[in-house]
Coordinates of C-alpha atoms in Angstrom, one line a residue:
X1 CA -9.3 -5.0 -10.9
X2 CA -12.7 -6.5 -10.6
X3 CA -14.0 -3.6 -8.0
X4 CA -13.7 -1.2 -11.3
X5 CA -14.0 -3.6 -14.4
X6 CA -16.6 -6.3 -14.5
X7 CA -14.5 -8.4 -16.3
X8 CA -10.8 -7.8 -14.3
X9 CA -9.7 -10.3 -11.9
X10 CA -10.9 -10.9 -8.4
X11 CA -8.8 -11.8 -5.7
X12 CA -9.1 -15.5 -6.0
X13 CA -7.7 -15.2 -9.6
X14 CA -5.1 -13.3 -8.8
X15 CA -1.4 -14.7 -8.5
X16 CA 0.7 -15.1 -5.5
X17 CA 3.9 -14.2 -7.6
X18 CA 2.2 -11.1 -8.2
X19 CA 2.0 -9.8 -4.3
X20 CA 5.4 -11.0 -3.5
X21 CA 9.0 -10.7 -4.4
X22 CA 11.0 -7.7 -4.6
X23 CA 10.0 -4.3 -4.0
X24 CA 11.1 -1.1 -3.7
X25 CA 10.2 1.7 -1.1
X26 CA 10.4 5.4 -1.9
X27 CA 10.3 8.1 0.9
X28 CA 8.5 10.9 0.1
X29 CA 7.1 12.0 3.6
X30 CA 6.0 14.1 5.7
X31 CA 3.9 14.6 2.4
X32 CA 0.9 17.7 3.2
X33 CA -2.3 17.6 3.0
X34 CA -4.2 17.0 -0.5
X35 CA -0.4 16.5 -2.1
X36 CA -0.6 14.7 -5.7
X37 CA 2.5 12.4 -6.1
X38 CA 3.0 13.1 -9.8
X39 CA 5.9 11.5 -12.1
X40 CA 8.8 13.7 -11.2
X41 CA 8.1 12.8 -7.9
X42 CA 9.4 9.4 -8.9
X43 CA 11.8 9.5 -11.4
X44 CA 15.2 9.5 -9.7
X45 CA 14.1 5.9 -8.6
X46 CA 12.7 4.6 -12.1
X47 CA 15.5 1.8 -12.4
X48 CA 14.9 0.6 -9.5
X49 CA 11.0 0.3 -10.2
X50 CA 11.6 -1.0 -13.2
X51 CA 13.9 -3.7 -11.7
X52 CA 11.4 -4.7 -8.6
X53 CA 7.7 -3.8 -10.4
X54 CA 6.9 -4.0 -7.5
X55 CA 6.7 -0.2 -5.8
X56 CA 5.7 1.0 -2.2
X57 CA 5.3 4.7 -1.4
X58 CA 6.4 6.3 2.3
X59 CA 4.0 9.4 2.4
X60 CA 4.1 9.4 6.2
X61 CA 0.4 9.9 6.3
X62 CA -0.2 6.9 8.2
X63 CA 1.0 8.7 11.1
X64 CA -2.0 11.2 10.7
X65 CA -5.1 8.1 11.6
X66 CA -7.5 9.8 13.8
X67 CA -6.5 13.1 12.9
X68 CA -9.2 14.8 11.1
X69 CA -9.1 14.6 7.3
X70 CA -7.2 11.6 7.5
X71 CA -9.8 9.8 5.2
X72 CA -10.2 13.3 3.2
X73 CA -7.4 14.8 2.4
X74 CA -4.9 12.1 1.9
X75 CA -2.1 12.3 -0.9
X76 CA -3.1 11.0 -4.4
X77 CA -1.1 10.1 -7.2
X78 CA -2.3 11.7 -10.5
X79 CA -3.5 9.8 -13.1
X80 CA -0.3 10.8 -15.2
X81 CA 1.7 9.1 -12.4
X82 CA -0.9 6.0 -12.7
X83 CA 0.3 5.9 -16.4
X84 CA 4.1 6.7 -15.9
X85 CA 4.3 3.6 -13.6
X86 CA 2.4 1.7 -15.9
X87 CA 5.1 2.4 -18.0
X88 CA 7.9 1.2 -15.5
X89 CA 6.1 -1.9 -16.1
X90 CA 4.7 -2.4 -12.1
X91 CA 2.9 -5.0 -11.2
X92 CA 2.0 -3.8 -7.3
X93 CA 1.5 -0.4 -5.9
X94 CA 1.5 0.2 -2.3
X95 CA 1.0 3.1 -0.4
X96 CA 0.6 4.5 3.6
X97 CA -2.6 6.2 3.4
X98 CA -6.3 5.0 2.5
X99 CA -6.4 5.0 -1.2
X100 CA -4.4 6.2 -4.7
X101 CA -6.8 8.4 -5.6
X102 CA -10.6 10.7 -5.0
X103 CA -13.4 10.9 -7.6
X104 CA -13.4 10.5 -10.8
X105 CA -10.7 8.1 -10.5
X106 CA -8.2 8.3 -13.0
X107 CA -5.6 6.7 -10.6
X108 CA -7.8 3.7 -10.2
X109 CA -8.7 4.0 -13.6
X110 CA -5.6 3.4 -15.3
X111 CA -3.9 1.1 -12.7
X112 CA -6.8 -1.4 -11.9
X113 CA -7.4 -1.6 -16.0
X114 CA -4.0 -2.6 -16.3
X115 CA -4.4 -5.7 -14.0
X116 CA -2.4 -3.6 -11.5
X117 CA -2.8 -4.2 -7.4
X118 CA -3.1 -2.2 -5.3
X119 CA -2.2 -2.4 -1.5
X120 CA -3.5 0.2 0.6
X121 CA -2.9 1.7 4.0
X122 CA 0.6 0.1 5.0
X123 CA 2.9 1.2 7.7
X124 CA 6.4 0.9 9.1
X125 CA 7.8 2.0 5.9
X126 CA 10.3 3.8 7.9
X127 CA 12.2 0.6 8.5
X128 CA 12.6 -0.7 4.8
X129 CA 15.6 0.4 2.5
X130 CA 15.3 1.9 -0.3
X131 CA 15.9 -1.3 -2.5
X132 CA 17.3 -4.8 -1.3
X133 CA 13.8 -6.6 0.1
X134 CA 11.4 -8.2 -0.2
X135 CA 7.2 -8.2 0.2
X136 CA 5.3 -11.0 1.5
X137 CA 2.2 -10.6 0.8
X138 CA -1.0 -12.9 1.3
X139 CA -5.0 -12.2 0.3
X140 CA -7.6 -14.4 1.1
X141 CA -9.1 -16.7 -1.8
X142 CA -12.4 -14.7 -1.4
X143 CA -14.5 -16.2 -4.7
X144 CA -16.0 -13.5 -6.5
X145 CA -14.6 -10.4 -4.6
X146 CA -12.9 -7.5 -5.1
X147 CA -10.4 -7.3 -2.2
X148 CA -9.2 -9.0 0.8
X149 CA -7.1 -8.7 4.3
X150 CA -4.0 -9.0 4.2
X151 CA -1.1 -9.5 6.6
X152 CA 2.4 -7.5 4.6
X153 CA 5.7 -8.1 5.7
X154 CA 9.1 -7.5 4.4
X155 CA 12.5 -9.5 4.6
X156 CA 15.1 -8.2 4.5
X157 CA 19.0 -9.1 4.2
X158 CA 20.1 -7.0 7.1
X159 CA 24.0 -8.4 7.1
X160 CA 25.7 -6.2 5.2
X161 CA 24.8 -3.6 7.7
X162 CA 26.5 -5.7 9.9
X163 CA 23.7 -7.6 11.6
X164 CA 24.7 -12.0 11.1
X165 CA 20.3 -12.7 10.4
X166 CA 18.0 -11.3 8.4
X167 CA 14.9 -9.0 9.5
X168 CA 11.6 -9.8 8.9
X169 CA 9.5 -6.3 9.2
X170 CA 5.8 -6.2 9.8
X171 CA 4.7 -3.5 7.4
X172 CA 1.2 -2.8 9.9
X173 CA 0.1 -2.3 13.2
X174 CA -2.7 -3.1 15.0
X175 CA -3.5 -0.3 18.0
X176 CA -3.9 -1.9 21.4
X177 CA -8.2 -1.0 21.3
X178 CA -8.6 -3.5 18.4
X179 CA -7.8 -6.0 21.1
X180 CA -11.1 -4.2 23.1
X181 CA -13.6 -4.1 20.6
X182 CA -12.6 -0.6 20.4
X183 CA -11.8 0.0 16.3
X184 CA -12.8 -1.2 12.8
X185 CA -9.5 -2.7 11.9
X186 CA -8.2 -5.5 9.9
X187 CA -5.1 -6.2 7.2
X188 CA -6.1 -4.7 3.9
X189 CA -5.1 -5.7 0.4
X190 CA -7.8 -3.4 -1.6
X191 CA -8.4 -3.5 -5.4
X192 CA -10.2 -0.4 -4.1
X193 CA -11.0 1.4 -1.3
X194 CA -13.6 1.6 1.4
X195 CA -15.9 5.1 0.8
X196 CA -16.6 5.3 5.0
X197 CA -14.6 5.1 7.8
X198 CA -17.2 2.9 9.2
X199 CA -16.1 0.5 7.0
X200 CA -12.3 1.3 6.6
X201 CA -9.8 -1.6 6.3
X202 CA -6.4 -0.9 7.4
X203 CA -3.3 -3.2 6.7
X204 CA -2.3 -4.6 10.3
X205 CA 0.4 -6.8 11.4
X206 CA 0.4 -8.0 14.5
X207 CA 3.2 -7.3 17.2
X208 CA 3.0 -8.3 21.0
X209 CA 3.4 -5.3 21.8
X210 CA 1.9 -2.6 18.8
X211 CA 3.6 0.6 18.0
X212 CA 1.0 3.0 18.8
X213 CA -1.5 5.8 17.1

């Protein structure tokens, strides 16, 4: 909250219990270009984000990084979808593409004025169920700022699919170039968003062997 209000939180202040616990993932992808997620989008899941507050959204646009307009033309959610999840009572949005919203704001607005967080850029949503997990979810104590990297997994109770362990899925990826000086990654838990690629921050977990862009 603190990147918009100079009296919200930053991410020192704010709680652990707040990033993790359950969650639920809603698949709305392959979204198009520019697309505004707006409440209707939503509602069939509404129980189940009122019973998690905690919400992540599969737009499928992380799948589009190093396409052009990826930073540009990303999907948004409208500021009457801000307030409609506000409503849900949510505590954590998360979303696969750089950030909820473009100028003025209204998204960013509404959410981050409600002591809201927001987790930007995830991936592997593809692997989560709809409901039955849970987020992990870890910033830094950085005194005084508004953001920090992150590394997000989920865990998830994989046995009544038949499987005798749980899962634990890395919701990021690093590409193989970070590991050559190549790219500008790192994990990102953003109470906002970066305004230049340059200095883009993009959630990562770490595999041995990265899925690749």
């Amino acid at each position: 909250p603190f990147h918009f209000f100079a009296d919200g939180r930053t991410i020192d202040r704010v709680p652990l219990e707040q990033c993790n616990g359950p969650a639920t993932a809603i698949k709305l992808s392959p979204l198009p270009a520019d697309a505004v997620i707006e409440p209707a989008d939503l509602q069939p899941w509404k129980a189940s984000i009122r019973r998690t507050r905690r919400l992540l959204l599969n737009s499928g646009w992380y799948r589009r990084w190093k396409v052009e307009g990826y930073f540009q033309n990303h999907p948004v959610l409208s500021g009457e979808t801000a307030r409609w999840l506000l409503g849900c009572g949510v505590e954590l949005i998360g979303v696969d593409f750089p950030s909820v919203d473009h100028p003025p704001f209204d998204a960013h607005i509404e959410i981050l004025g409600a002591g809201v967080l927001i987790l930007e850029n995830l991936t592997n949503l593809d692997l989560l169920p709809h409901e039955g997990f849970e987020i992990a979810t870890l910033p830094l104590a950085l005194v005084g700022r508004d953001g920090s990297p992150v590394r997000v997994a989920a865990r998830h109770d994989s046995s009544k699919q038949g499987s005798p362990a749980e899962s634990i899925l890395a919701l990021g990826q690093v590409p193989p170039q970070i590991f050559r000086g190549a790219g500008p990654f790192q994990a990102s838990f953003r109470l906002s968003r970066s305004n230049s690629e340059s200095n883009f921050e993009m959630d990562a977990g770490i595999f041995d062997k990265p899925l690749g862009y």
